[in-house]
Coordinates of C-alpha atoms in Angstrom, one line a residue:
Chain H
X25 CA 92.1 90.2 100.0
X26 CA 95.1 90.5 97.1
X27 CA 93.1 92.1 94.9
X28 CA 93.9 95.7 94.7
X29 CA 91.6 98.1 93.6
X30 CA 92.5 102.0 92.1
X31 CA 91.0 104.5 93.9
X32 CA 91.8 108.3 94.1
X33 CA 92.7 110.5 97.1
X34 CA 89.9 112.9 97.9
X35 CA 91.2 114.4 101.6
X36 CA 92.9 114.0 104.5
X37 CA 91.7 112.6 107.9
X38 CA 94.6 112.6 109.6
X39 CA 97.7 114.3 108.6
X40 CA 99.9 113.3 111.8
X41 CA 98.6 109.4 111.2
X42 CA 99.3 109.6 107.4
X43 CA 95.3 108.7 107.3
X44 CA 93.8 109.9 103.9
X45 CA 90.3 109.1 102.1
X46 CA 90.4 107.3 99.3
X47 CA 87.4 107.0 96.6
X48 CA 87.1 103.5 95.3
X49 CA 84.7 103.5 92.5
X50 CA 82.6 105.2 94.9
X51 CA 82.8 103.9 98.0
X52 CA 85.2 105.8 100.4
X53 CA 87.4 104.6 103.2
X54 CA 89.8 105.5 105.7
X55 CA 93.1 104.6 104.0
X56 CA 96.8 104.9 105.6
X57 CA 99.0 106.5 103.1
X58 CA 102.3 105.8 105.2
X59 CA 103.6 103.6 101.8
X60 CA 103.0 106.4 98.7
X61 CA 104.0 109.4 100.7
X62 CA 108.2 109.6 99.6
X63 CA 108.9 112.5 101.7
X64 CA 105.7 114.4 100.9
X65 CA 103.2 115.2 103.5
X66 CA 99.8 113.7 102.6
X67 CA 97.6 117.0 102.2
X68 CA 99.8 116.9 99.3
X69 CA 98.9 113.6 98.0
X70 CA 95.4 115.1 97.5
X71 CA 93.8 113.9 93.7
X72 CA 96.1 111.6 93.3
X73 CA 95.3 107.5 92.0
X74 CA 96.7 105.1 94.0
X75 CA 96.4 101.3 94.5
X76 CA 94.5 99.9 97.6
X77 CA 95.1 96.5 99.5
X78 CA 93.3 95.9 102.6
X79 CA 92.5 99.3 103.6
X80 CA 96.7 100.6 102.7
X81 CA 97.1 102.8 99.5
X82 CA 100.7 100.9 98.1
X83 CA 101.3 102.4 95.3
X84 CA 101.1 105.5 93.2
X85 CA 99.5 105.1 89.8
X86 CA 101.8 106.6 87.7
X87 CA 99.9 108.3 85.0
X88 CA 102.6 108.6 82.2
X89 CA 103.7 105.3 82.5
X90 CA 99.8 103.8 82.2
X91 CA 99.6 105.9 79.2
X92 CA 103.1 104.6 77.5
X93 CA 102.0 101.5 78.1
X94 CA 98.5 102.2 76.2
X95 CA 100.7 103.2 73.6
X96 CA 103.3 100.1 73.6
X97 CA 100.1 98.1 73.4
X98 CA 98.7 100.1 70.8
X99 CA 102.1 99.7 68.9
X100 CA 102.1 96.0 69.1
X101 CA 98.4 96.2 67.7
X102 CA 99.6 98.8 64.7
X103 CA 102.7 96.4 64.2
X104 CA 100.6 93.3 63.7
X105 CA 97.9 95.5 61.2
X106 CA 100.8 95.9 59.9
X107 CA 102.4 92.4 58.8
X108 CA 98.6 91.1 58.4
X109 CA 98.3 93.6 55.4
X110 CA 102.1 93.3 54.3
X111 CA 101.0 88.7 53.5
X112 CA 97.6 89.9 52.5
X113 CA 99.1 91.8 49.8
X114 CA 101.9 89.6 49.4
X115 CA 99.3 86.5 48.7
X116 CA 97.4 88.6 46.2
X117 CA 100.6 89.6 44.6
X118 CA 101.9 86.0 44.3
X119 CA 104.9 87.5 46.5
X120 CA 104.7 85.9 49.4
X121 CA 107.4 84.2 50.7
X122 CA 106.5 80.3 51.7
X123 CA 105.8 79.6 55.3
Chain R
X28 CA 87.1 103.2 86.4
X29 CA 90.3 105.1 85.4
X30 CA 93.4 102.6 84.9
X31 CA 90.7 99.9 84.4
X32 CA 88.6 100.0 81.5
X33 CA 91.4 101.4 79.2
X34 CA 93.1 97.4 79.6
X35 CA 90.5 95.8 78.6
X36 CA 89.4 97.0 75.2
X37 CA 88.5 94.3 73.0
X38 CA 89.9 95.7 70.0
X39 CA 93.5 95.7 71.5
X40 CA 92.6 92.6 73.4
X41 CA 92.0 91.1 69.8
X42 CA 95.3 92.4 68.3
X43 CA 97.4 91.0 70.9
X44 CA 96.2 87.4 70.6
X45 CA 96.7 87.7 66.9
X46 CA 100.4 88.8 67.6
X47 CA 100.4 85.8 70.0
X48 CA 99.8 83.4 67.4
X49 CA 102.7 84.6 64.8
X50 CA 104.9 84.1 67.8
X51 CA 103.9 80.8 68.6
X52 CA 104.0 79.8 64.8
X53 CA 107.4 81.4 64.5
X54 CA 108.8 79.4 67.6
X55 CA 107.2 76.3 66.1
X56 CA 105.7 75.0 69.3
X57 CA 102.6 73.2 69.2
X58 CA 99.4 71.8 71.0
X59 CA 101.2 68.3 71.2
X60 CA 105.0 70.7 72.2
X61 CA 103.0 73.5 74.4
X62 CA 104.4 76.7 75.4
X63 CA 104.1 76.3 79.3
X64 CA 103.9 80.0 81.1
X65 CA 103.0 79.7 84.8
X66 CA 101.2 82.8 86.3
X67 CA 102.5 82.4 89.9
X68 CA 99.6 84.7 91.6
X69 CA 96.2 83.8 92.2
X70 CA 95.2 87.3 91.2
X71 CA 96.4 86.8 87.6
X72 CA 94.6 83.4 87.7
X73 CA 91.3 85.0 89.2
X74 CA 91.4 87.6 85.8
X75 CA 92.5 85.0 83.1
X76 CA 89.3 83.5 84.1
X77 CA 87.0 86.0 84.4
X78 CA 88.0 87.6 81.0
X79 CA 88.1 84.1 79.5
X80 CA 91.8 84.8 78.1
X81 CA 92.6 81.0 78.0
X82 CA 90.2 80.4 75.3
X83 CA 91.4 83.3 73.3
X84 CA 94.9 82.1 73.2
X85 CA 96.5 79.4 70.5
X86 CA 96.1 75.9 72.0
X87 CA 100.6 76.0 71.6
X88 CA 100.3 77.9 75.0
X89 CA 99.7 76.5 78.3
X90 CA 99.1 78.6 81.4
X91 CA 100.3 76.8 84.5
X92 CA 98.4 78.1 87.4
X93 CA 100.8 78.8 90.3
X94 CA 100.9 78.7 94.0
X95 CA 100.5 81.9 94.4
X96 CA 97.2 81.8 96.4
X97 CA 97.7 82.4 99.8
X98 CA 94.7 81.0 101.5
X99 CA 95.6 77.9 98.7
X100 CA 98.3 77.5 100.5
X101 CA 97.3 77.4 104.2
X102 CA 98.1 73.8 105.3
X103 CA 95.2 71.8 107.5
X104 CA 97.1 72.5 110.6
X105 CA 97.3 75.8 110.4
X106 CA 93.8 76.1 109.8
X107 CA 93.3 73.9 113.0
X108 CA 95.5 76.0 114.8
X109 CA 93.2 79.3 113.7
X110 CA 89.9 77.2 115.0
X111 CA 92.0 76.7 118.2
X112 CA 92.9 80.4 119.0
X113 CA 89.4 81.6 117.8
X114 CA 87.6 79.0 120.3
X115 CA 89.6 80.5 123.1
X116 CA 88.0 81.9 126.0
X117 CA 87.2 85.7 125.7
X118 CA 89.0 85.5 122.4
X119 CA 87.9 87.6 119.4
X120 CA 89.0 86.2 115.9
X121 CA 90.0 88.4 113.1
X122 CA 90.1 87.2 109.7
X123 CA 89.9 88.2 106.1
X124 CA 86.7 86.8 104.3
X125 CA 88.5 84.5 102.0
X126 CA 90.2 82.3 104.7
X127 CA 86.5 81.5 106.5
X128 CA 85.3 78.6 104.3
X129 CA 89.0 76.6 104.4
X130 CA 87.9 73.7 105.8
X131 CA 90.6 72.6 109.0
X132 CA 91.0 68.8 110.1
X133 CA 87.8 69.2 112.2
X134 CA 85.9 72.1 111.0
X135 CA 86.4 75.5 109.3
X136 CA 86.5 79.1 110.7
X137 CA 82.9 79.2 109.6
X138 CA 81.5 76.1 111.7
X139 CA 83.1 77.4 114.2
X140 CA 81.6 80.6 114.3
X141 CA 78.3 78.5 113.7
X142 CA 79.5 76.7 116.9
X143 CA 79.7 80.1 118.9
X144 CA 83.3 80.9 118.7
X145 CA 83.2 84.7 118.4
X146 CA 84.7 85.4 114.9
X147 CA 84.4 88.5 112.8
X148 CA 85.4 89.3 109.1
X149 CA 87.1 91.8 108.3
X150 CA 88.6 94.0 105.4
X151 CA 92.0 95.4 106.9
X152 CA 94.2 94.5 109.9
X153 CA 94.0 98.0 111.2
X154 CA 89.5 97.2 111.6
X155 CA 91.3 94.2 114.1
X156 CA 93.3 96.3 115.7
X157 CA 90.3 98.7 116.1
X158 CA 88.1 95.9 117.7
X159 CA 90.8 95.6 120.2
X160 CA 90.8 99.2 121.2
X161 CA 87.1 99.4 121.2
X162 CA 87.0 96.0 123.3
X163 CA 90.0 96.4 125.9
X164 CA 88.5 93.3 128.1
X165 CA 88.6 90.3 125.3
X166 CA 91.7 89.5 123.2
X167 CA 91.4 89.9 119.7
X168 CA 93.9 88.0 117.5
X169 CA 94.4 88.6 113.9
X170 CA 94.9 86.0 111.4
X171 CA 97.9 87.2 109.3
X172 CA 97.4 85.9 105.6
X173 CA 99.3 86.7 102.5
X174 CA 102.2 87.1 100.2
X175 CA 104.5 91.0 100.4
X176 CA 101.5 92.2 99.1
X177 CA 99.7 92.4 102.7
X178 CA 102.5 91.9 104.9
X179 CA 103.1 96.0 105.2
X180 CA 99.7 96.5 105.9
X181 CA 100.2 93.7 109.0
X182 CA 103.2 95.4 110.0
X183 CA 102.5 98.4 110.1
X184 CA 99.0 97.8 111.6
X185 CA 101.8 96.0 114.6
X186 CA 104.0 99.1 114.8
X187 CA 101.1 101.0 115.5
X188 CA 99.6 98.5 118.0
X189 CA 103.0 99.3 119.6
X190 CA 103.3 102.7 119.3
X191 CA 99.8 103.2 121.2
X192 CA 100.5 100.4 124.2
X193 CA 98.1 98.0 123.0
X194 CA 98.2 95.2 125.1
X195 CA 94.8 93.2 123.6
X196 CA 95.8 92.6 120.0
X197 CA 97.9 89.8 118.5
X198 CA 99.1 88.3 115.4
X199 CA 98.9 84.6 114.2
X200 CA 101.7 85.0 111.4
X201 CA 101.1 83.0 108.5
X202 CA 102.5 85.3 105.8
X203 CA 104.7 84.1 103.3
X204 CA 107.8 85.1 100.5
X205 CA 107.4 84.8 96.9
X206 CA 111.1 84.0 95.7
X207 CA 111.3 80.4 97.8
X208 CA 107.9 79.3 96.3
X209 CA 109.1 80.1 92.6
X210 CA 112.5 78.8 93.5
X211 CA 111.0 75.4 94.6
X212 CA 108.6 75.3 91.4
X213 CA 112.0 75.6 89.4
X214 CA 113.5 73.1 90.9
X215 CA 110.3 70.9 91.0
X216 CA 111.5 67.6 88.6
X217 CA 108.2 66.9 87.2
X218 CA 107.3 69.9 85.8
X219 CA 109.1 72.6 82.9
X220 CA 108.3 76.1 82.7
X221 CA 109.0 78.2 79.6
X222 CA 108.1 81.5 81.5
X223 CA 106.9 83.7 84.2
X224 CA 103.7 86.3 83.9
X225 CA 104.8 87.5 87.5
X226 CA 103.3 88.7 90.7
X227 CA 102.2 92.3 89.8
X228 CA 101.2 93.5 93.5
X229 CA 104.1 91.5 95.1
X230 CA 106.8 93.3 93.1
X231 CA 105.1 96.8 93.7
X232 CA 106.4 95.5 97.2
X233 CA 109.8 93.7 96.9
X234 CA 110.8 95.5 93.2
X235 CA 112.0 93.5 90.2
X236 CA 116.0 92.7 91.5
X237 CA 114.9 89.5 93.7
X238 CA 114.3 88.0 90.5
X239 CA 117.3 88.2 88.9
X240 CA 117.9 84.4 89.7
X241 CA 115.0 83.2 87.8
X242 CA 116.7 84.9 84.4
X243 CA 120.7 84.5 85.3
X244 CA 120.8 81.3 87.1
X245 CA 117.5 79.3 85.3
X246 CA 117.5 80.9 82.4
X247 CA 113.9 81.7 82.1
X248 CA 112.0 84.9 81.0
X249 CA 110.0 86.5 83.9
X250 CA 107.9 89.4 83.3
X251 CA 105.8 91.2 86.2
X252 CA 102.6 91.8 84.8
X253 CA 99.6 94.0 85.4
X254 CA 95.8 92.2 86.3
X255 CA 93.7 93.4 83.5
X256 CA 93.5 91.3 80.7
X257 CA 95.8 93.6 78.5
X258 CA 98.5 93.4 80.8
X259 CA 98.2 89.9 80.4
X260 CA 98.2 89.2 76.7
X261 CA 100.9 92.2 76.9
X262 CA 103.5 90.2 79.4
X263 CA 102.9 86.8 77.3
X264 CA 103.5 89.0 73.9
X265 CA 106.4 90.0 75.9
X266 CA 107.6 86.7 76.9
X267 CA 107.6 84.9 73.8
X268 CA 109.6 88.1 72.1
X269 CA 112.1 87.0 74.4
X270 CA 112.0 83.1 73.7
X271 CA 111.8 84.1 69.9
X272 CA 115.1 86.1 70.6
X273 CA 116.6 83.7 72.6
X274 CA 116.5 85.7 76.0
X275 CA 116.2 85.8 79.5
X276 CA 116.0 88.5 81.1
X277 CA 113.2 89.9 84.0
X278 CA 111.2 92.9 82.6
X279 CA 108.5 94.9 83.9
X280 CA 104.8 95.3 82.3
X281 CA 103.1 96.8 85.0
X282 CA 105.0 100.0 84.9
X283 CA 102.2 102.1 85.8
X284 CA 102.4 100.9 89.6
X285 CA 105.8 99.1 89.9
X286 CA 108.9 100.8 90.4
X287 CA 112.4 98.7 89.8
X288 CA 113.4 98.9 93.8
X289 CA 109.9 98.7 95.1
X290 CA 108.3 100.5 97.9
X291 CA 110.8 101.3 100.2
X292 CA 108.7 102.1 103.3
X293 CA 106.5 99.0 103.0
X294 CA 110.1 97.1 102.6
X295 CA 111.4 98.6 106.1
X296 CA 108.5 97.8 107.7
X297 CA 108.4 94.3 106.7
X298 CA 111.6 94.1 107.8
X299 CA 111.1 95.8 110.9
X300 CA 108.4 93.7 112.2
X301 CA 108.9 90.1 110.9
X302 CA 112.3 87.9 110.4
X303 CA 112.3 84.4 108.4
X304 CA 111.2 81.0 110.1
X305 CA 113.4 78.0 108.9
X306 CA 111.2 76.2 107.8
X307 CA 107.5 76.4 106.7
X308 CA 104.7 73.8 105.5
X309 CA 102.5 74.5 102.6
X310 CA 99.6 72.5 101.2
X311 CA 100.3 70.5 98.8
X312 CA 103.9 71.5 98.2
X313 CA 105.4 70.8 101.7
X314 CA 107.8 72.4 103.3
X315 CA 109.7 75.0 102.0
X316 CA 112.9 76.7 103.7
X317 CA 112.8 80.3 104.5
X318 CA 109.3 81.2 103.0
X319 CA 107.1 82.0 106.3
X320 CA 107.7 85.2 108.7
X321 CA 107.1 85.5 112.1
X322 CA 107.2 88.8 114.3
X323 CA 110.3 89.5 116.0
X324 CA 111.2 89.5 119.8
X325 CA 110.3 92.8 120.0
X326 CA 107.0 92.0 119.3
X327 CA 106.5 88.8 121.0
X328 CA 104.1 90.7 123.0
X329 CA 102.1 90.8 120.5
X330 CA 102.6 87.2 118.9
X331 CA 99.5 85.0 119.3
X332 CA 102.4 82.0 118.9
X333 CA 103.6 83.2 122.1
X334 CA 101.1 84.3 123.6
X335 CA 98.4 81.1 123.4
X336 CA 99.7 77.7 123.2
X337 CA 99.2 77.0 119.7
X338 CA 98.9 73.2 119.2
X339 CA 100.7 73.7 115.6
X340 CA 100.4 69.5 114.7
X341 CA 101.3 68.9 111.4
X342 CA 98.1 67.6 109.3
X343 CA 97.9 65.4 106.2
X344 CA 95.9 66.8 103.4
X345 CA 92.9 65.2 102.7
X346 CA 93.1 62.3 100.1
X347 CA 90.5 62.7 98.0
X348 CA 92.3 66.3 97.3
X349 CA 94.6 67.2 94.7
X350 CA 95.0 70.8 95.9
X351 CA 98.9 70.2 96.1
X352 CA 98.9 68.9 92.1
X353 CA 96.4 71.7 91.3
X354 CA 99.1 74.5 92.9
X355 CA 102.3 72.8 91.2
X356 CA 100.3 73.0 88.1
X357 CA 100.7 69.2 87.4
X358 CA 97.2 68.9 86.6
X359 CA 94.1 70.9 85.7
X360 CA 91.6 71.8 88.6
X361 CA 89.1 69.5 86.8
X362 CA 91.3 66.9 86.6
X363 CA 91.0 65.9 90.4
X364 CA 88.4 63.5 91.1
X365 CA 86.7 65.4 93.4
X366 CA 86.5 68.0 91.1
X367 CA 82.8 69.7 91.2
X368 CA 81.4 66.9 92.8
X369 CA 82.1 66.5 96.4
X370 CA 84.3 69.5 95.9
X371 CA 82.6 72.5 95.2
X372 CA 82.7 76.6 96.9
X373 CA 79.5 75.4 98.9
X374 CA 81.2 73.0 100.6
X375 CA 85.1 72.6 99.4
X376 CA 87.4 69.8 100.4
X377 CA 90.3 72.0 99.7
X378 CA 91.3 75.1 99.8
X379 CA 91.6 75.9 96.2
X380 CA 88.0 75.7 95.7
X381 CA 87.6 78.6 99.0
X382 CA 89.2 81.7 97.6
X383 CA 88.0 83.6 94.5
X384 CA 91.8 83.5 93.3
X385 CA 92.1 79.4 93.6
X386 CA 92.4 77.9 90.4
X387 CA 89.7 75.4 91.1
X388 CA 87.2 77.8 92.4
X389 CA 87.8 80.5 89.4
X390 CA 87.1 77.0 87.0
X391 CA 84.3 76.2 88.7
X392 CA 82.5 80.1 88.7
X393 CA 83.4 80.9 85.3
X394 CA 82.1 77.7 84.0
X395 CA 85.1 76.4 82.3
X396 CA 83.8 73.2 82.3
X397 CA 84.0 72.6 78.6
X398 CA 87.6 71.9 79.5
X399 CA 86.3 68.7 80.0
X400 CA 87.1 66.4 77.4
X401 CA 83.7 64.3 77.3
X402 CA 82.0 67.6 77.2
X403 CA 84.1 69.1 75.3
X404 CA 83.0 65.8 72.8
X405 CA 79.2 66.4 73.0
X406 CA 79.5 69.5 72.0
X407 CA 79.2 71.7 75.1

């Protein structure tokens, strides 16, 4: 029951009860959007990803910030290429400084 | 699945634990001097299992497996007090899937349902509230299980009960807060913490500032990580650039789904609806002040507290169990001595071995059991 699941918003069942449906990997529910709406009505919400606990969407899925996180991981990858090359060639070189 | 597969690439996956290990060389710490990070939510536990990230990771770090498992928690009493309401005349049970198995003083949800007691499963509070509508004559009560992460969904699912006159459906509260449970691990005396991987879904709810403490007052790093195994090996990457530097501050992995101040209408709901108890008892940790919510007046209509008389005895864990160790983190699931043999999903002795996000139960299904040093000795 904590495990939340992405699913995207595919239409509206109920404007007036903030009731959406939501496509979970497939499966579609009956979801209340009260918690992700911020002032918009929910026939606006339509496409968007959103989180899913226990049949309430909690969350938006904020698509820039999953991808700058891709990227901050992606970085931390690049920076450890990175050092792994920089004692590689330092060992070969005889450079390297003593750990 | 979008958001999903993208976190749990290998490749990166592979990177990341490489980074890991120049951090924990540069610290200096050790298998004999472990780095001790405690992920306080079950879900976190649930994942490092399944994607097998404790095996990947130096032997220097120790993951602590936290509390934060709320059908872990559920004391014996309360469980007895669930049987009770369930086995009430004309009463219909409602309860999320994980909690059925929990074994009570007596028996579990499960014998009881065996036993006739009319008890259905299901996925959301508002399907309880829907059996109540769809069955005005019988009184269907709802049993209320979980961390800020489900308490909205409760709430709201009560505000609505009230908005439509609904005079059939009640609550048994037994939701909880995350900041006393990670205060009272802090101040816990047999047990040190380097660092926090924290509550990912939890924060969507309450935002990052309740944490503050953890960093100003305890000085330890806390970072609110995402559930795929990426976000993980990216929050301990995280934490340990903060030991390395000295720091301790609360920062925020899981930006993709958790905003600094939270969700704002899930917040005034919760507050709405429920108001702290003094006091409530866990498993295994006892009790803690101010951690467990019940509805307000305005809802004690609604209460199935006030509404039944709830025999609410306080009941001594089993013996045999070490759940209350296992949830402090004090020792390793197979530790216990009950431990996959007369504890097991089938028939569990406690309540760590029920839910899919228990530490013992996520040991047990992904067959950590090479954990165990005289298999570990034979070889397999």
């Amino acid at each position: 029951m904590c495990l939340g699941i992405p699913g995207r918003i595919v239409s509206i069942e109920d404007e007036a009860k903030k009731l959406g449906v939501v496509d979970v990997g497939g499966v579609r529910r009956v979801t209340n959007l009260a918690c992700v709406l911020q002032g918009q009505a929910p026939s606006e919400l339509v496409g968007e990803w959103v989180l899913v606990h226990v049949g309430f969407a909690m969350s938006r899925i904020d698509p820039r910030e999953a991808q700058r996180t891709l990227e901050l991981l992606a970085e931390m990858g690049e920076v450890q290429e990175e050092l792994e090359a920089m004692r590689r060639s330092g060992a070969e070189a005889g450079t390297g400084a003593a750990s | 699945m979008k958001y999903v597969d993208e976190f749990r690439n290998p490749a990166a996956g592979k990177k990341l634990v490489a980074r890991i290990r120049e951090q924990v060389a540069a610290l200096g710490r050790t298998a004999a001097d472990p780095i001790k990070i405690m992920e306080v939510c079950g879900g976190h536990t649930h994942s490092i299992f399944k994607f097998g990230l404790e095996e990947m990771l130096p032997d220097a770090i120790e993951l602590v497996h936290g509390p934060g498992c709320p059908v872990c928690v559920l004391p014996v009493g309360r469980v007895d007090d669930a049987v009770f309401l369930a086995e009430q005349p004309g009463v219909i049970f409602a309860t999320y899937g994980d909690a059925i198995r929990v074994p009570g003083s007596q028996k579990s949800l499960l014998q009881a349902k065996a036993e006739g007691a009319d008890i259905r499963t299901v996925y959301s509070p508002t399907d309880a509230l829907a059996l109540a509508k769809s069955n005005p004559d019988r009184d269907v009560v709802f049993f209320g299980l979980g961390f800020e992460t489900t308490v909205p969904s409760t709430a709201l699912t009560l505000l609505q009960a009230e908005a439509e006159g609904v005079t059939n459906f009640f609550v048994f509260s037994n939701h909880i807060t995350i900041v006393p449970t990670i205060r009272a691990i802090l101040d816990a005396p047999d047990l040190s913490i380097d660092g926090f991987v924290g509550p990912g879904h939890v924060t969507m709810v309450i935002g990052t500032e309740p944490y503050r403490f953890i960093a100003d007052t305890y000085q330890k790093p806390f970072v609110v990580s995402g559930f795929e195994p990426l976000d993980v090996l990216q929050s301990i990457v995280m934490l340990l650039e903060q030991m390395q530097a000295g720091e301790a501050r609360v920062e925020n992995q899981y930006r993709r789904l958790v905003a600094h101040d939270g969700n704002a209408t899930a917040q005034g709901a919760m507050a709405e609806v429920f108001e702290l108890r003094e006091h409530f008892e866990w498993r295994g940790l006892g009790s803690i002040e101010e951690s467990g919510l019940r509805l307000r007046d305005r809802f004690a209509h609604l209460d199935a507290e006030r509404r039944f008389l709830v025999p609410a005895l306080a009941v001594e864990d089993p013996k045999a169990c070490q759940c209350g160790d296992v949830l402090k983190g004090t020792i390793k699931p197979w530790e216990c001595k009950v431990f996959g043999t007369a504890c097991t999903p089938e028939t569990p002795i406690g309540a760590c071995m029920v839910s899919s996000e228990g530490a013992c139960a996520a040991y047990y299904n992904y067959g950590r059991l090479s954990t165990l040093p005289v298999l570990a000795t034979s070889g397999a």
